[in-house]
CSV table of C-alpha atoms and ligand atoms in Angstrom, one decimal:
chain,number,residue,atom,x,y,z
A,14,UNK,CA,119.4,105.7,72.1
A,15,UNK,CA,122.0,103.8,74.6
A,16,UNK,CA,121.1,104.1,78.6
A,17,UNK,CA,124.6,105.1,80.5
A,18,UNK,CA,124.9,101.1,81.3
A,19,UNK,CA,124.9,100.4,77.5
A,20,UNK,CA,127.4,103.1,77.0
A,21,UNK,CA,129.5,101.9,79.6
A,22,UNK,CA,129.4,98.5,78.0
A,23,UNK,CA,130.6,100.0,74.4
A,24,UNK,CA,133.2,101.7,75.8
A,25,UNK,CA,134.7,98.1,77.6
A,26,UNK,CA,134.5,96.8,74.5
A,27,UNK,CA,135.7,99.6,72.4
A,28,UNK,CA,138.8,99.8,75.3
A,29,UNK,CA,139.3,95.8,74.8
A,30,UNK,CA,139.2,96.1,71.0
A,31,UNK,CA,142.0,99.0,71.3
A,32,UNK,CA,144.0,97.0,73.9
A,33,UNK,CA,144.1,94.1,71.2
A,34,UNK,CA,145.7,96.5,68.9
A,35,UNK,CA,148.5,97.2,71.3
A,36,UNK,CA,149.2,93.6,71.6
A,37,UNK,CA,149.6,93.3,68.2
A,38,UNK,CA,152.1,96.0,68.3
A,39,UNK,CA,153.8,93.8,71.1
A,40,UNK,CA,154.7,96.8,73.9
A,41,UNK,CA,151.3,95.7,75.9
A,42,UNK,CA,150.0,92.5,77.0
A,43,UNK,CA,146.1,92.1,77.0
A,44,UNK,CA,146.3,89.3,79.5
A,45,UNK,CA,148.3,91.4,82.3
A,46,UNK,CA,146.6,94.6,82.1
A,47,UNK,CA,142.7,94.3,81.4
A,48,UNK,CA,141.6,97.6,82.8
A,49,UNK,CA,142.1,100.9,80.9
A,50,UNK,CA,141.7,103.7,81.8
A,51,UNK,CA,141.4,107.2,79.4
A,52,UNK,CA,143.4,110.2,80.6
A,53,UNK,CA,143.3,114.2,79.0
A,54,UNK,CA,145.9,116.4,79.8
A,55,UNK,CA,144.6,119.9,79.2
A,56,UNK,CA,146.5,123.8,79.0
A,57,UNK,CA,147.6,126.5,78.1
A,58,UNK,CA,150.5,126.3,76.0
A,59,UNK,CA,154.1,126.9,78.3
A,60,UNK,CA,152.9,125.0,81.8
A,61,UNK,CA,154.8,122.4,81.4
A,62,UNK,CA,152.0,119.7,79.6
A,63,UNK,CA,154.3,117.8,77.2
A,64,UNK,CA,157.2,117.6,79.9
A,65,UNK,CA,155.0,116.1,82.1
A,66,UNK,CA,153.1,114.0,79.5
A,67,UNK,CA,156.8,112.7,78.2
A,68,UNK,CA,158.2,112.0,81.6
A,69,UNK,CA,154.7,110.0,82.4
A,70,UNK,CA,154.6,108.2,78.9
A,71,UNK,CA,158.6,107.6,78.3
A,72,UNK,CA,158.6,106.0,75.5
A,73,UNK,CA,155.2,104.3,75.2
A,74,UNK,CA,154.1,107.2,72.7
A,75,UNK,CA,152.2,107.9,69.4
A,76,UNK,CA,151.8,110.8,67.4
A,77,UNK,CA,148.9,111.1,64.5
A,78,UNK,CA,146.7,113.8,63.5
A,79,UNK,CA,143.3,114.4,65.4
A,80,UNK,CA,140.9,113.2,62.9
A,81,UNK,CA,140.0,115.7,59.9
A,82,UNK,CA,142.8,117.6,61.2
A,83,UNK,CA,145.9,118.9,60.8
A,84,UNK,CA,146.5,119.1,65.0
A,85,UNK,CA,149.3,116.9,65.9
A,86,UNK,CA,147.4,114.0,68.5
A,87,UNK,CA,150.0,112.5,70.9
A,88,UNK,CA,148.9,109.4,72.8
A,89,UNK,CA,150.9,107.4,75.4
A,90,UNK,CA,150.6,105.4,78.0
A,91,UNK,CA,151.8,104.2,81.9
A,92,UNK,CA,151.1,101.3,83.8
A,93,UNK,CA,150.0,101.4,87.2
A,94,UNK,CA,149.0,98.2,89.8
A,95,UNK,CA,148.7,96.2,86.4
A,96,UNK,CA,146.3,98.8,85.1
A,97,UNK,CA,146.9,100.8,82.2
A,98,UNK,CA,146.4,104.6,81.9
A,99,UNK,CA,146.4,106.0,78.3
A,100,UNK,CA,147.2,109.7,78.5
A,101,UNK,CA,146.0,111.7,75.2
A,102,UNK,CA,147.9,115.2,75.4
A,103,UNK,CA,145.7,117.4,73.9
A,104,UNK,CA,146.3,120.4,71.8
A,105,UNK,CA,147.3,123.2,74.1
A,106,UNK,CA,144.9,126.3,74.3
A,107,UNK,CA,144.2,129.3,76.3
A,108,UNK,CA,140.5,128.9,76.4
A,109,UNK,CA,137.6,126.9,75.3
A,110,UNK,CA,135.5,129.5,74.1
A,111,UNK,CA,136.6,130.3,70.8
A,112,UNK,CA,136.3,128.3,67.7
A,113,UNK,CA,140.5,127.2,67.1
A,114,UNK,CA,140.7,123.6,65.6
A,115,UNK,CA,142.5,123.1,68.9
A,116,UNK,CA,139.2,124.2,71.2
A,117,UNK,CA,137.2,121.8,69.2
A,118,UNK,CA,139.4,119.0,69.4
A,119,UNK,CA,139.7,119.4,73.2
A,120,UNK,CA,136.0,119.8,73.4
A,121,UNK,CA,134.9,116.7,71.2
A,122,UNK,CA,137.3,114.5,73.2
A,123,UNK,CA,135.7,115.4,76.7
A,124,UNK,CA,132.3,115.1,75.8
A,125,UNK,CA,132.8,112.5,73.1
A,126,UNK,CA,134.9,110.2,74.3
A,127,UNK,CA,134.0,110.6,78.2
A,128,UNK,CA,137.5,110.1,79.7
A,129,UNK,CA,138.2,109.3,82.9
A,130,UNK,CA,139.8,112.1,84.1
A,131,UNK,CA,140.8,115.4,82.6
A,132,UNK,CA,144.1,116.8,84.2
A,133,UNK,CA,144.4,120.8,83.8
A,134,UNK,CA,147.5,121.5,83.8
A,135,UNK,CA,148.5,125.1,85.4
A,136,UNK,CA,151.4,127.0,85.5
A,137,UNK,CA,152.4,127.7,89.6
A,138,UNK,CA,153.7,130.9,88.5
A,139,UNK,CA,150.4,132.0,86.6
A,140,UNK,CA,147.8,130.1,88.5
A,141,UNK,CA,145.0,133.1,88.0
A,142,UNK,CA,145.5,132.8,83.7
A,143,UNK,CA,146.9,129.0,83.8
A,144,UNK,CA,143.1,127.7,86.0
A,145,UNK,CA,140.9,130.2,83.8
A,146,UNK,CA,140.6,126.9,81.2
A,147,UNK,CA,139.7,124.9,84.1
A,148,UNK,CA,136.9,126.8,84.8
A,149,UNK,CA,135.6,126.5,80.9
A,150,UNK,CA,136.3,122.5,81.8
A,151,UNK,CA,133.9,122.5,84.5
A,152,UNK,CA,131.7,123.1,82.3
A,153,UNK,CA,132.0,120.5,80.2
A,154,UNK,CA,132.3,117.6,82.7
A,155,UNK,CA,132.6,117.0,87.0
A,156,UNK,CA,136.1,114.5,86.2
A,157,UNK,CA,138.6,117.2,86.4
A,158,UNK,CA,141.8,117.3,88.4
A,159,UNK,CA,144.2,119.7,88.6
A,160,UNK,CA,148.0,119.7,89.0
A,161,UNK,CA,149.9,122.9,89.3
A,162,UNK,CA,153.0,121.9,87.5
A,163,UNK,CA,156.3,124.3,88.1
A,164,UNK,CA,156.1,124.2,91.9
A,165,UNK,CA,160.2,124.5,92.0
A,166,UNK,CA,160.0,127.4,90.8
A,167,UNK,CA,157.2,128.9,92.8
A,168,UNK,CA,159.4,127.8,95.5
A,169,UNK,CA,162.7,129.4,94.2
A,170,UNK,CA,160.3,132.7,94.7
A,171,UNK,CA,158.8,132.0,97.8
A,172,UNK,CA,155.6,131.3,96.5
A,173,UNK,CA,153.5,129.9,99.2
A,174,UNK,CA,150.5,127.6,97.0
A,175,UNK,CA,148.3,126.0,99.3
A,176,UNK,CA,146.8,122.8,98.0
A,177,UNK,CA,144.5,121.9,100.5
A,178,UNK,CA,142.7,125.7,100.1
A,179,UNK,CA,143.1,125.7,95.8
A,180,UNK,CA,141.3,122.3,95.9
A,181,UNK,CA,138.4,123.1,98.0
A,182,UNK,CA,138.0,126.5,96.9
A,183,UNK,CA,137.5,124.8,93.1
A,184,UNK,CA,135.8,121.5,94.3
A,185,UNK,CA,138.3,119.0,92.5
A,186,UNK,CA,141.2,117.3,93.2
A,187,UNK,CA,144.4,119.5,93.0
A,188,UNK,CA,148.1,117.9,93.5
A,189,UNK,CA,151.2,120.3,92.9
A,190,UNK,CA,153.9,119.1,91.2
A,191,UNK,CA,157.4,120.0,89.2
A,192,UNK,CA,158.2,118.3,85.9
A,193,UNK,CA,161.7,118.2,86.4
A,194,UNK,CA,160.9,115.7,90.1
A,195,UNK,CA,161.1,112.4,89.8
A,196,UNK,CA,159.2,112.0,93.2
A,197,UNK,CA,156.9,114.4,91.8
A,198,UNK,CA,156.0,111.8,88.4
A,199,UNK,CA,155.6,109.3,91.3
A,200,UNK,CA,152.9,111.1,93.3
A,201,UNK,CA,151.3,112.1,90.0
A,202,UNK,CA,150.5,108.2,88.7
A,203,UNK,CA,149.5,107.5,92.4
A,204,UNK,CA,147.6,110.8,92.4
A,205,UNK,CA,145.9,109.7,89.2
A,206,UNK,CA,145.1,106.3,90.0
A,207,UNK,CA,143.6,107.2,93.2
A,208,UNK,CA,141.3,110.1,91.7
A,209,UNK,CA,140.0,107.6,89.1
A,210,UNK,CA,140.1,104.9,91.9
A,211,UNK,CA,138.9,105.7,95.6
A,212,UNK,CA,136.7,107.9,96.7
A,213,UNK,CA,139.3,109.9,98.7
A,214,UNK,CA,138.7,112.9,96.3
A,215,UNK,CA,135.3,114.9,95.8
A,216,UNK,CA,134.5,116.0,92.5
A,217,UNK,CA,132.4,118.6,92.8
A,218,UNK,CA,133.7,121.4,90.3
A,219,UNK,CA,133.2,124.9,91.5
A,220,UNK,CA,130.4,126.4,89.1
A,221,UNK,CA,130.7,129.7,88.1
A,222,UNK,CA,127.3,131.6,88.7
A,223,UNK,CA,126.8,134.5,86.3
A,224,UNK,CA,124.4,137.8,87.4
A,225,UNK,CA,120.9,136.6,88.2
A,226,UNK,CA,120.2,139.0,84.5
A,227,UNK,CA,122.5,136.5,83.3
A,228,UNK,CA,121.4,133.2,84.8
A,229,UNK,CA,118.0,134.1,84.0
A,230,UNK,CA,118.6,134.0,80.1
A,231,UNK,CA,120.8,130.9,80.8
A,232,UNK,CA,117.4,128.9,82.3
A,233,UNK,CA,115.0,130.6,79.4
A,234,UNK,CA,117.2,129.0,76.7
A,235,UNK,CA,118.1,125.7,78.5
A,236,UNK,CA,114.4,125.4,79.1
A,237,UNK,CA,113.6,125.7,75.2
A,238,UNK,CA,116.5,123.4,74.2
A,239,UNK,CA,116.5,120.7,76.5
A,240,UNK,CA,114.8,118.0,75.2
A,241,UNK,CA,117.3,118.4,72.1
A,242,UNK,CA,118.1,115.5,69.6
A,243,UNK,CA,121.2,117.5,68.6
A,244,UNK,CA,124.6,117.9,71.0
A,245,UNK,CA,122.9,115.5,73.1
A,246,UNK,CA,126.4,114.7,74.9
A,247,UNK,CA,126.8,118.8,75.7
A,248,UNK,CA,125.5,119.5,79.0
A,249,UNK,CA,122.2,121.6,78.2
A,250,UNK,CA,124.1,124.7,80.4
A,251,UNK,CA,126.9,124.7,78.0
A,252,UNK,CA,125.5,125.1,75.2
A,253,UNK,CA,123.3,128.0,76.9
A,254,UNK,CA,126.4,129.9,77.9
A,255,UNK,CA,127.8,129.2,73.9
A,256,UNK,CA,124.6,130.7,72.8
A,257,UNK,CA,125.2,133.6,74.6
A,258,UNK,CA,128.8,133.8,73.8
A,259,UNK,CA,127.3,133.9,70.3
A,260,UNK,CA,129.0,131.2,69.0
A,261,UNK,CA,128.1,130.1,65.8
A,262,UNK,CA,128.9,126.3,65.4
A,263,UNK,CA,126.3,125.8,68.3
A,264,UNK,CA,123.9,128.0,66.6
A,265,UNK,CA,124.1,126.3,63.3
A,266,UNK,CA,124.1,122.5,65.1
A,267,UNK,CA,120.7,123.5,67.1
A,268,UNK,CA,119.3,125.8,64.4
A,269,UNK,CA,119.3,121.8,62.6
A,270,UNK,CA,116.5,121.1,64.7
A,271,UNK,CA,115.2,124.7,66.2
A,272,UNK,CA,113.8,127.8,64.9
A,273,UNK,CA,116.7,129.7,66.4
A,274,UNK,CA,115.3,133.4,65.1
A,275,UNK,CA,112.5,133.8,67.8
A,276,UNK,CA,114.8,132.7,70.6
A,277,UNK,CA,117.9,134.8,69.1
A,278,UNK,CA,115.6,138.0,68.9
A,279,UNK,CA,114.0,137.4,72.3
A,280,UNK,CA,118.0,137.3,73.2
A,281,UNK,CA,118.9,140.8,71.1
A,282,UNK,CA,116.1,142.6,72.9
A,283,UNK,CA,116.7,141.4,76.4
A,284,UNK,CA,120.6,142.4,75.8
A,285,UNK,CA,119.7,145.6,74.7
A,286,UNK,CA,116.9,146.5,77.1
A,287,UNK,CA,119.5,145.4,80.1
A,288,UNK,CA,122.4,147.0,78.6
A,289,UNK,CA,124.5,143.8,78.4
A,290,UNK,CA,126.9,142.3,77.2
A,291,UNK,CA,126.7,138.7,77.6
A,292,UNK,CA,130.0,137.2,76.5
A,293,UNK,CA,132.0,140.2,77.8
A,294,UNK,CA,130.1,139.3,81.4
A,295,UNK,CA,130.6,135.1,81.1
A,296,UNK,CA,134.3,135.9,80.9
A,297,UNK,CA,134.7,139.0,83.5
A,298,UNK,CA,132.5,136.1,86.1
A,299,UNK,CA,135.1,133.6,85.5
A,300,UNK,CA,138.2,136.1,85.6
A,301,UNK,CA,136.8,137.4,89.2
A,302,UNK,CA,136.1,133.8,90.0
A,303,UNK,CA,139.7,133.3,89.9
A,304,UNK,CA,140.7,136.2,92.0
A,305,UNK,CA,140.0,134.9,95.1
A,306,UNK,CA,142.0,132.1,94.4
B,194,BGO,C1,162.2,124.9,77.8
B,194,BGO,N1,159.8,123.3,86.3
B,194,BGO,C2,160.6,124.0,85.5
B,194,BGO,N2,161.5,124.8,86.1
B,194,BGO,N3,160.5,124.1,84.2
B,194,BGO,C3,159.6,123.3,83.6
B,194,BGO,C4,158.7,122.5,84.3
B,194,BGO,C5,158.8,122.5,85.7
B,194,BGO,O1,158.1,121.8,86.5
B,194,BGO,N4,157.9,121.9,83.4
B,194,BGO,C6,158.2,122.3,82.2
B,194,BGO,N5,159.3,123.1,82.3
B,194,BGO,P1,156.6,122.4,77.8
B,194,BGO,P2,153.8,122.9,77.1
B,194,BGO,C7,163.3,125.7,78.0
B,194,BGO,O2,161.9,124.3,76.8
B,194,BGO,O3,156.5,121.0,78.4
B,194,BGO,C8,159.9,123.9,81.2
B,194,BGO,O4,153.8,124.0,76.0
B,194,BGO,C9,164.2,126.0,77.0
B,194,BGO,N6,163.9,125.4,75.7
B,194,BGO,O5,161.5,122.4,80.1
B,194,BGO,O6,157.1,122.5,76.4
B,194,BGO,C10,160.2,123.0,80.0
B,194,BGO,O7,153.8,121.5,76.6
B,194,BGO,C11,165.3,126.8,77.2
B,194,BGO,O8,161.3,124.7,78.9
B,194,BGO,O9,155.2,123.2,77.9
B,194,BGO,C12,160.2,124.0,78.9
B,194,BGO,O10,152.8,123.1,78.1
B,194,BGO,C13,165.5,127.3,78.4
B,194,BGO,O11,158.9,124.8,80.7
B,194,BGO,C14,159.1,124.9,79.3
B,194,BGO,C15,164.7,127.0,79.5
B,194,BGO,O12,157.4,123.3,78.8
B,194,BGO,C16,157.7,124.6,78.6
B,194,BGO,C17,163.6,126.2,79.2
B,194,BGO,C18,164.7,125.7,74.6
């Protein structure tokens, strides 16, 4: 088992390896730039994500397939203060609590490959549906940043968005921007580099606190599960709230090392006894999360 220092040593070496291979491909210089820095651009499909990804990257892109996949994986990068910031646009998706190729893709890379930032992007016309995704983010990890893309229009409409109030009201960084602004691409490299950077930002992403009938189930299992050997890198809350979802990938991974059956009936008779519906009451919480906003 690696300690977080270890971890953190891989990954320099894993990022210097990587940044080798771009030399060889002649567009980056190892000796300029030895910093790298990861980047995921997360949303719903329609906010603006590959605009903003392909005005940020220009022409320092890549497209593959996500491994085992058949999800198109566009990677780019940009170069700020000699440091360079490879942005992996990831497949876009409404949530992150289904099972789509596309949720575990997303999923894998945030808790897999630990990025340094994940930018949601929302639409500034839909901001209620476009941030539900970030709430299912928060979830997963504390780096998240938002950037409500489409602010011309909002304007066009009189749309009053109020930065300062979205980003303290959901704990993260939040910087409003329009794809079609060049100032706006300026402020968002700055904006990135400075989230990953100084400590002018607080990253303390709003949690979503179910009903206490709720909560209580979500402690009972996280108790049983939490000195886990499998989905180590899922936060032990996570995977609680995927249990109760009833989502099967996580049921099969633990049932690897967990007699699942007592815990899962103790579950069926607490849902019935309390008239609940657990998954139904995860999402409602989140959606009137989000209408305050
Ligand atoms: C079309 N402002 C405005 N006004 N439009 C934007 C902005 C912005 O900030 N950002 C993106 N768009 P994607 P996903 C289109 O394609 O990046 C527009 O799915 C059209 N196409 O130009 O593809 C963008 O990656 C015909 O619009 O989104 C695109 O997240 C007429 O939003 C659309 C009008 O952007 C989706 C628009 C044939």
């Amino acid at each position: 088992m690696h300690s977080s220092d270890d971890k953190g040593r891989f990954r320099n070496i894993r990022k210097k390896k990587r940044l080798k291979k771009r030399k060889g491909k002649k567009y980056y210089s190892l000796k300029n730039h030895s910093i790298e820095h990861v980047i995921g651009f997360l949303g719903n499909p329609n906010v603006g994500k590959s605009s903003l990804f392909n005005e940020l990257t220009g022409s320092h892109q890549h497209i593959g397939n996500w491994p085992g996949k058949t999800v198109e994986k566009k990677e780019g990068h940009f170069i700020l203060a000699d440091e360079y910031f490879s942005v992996i646009d990831l497949p876009g998706t409404y949530s992150l609590s289904g099972r789509s190729d596309e949720e575990i893709i997303t999923e894998k890379f945030i808790v897999q490959e630990r990025p340094d930032l994940v930018c949601v992007i929302a639409d500034a016309m839909r901001l209620e549906r476009t941030l539900y995704l970030a709430l299912q983010a928060f979830e997963l990890t504390d780096k998240v940043a938002i950037i409500v893309n489409m602010i011309d229009v909002a304007e066009k409409h009189n749309l009053e968005i109020s930065r300062k109030k979205l980003a303290s009201l959901l704990g993260v960084p939040v910087i409003l921007v329009s794809a079609l602004r060049d100032s706006s691409l300026i402020e968002l490299k700055k904006f990135i580099y400075d989230a990953i950077h100084t400590d002018k930002y607080d990253f303390h992403p709003a949690k979503i606190l179910y009903s206490s009938k709720i909560e209580a189930i979500i402690r009972k299992i996280s108790e049983q599960i939490a000195d886990r050997k499998v989905l180590k890198e899922y936060p032990v809350r996570w995977i609680a709230i995927k249990l109760l979802e009833g989502d099967n990938w996580t049921r099969s991974e633990l049932s690897k090392e967990f007699d699942l059956e007592t815990l899962l009936k103790t579950l069926e008779e607490i849902k019935e006894k309390e008239s609940i519906n657990p998954k139904v009451e995860i999402a409602k919480t989140k959606y009137s999360g989000l209408h305050t906003i």
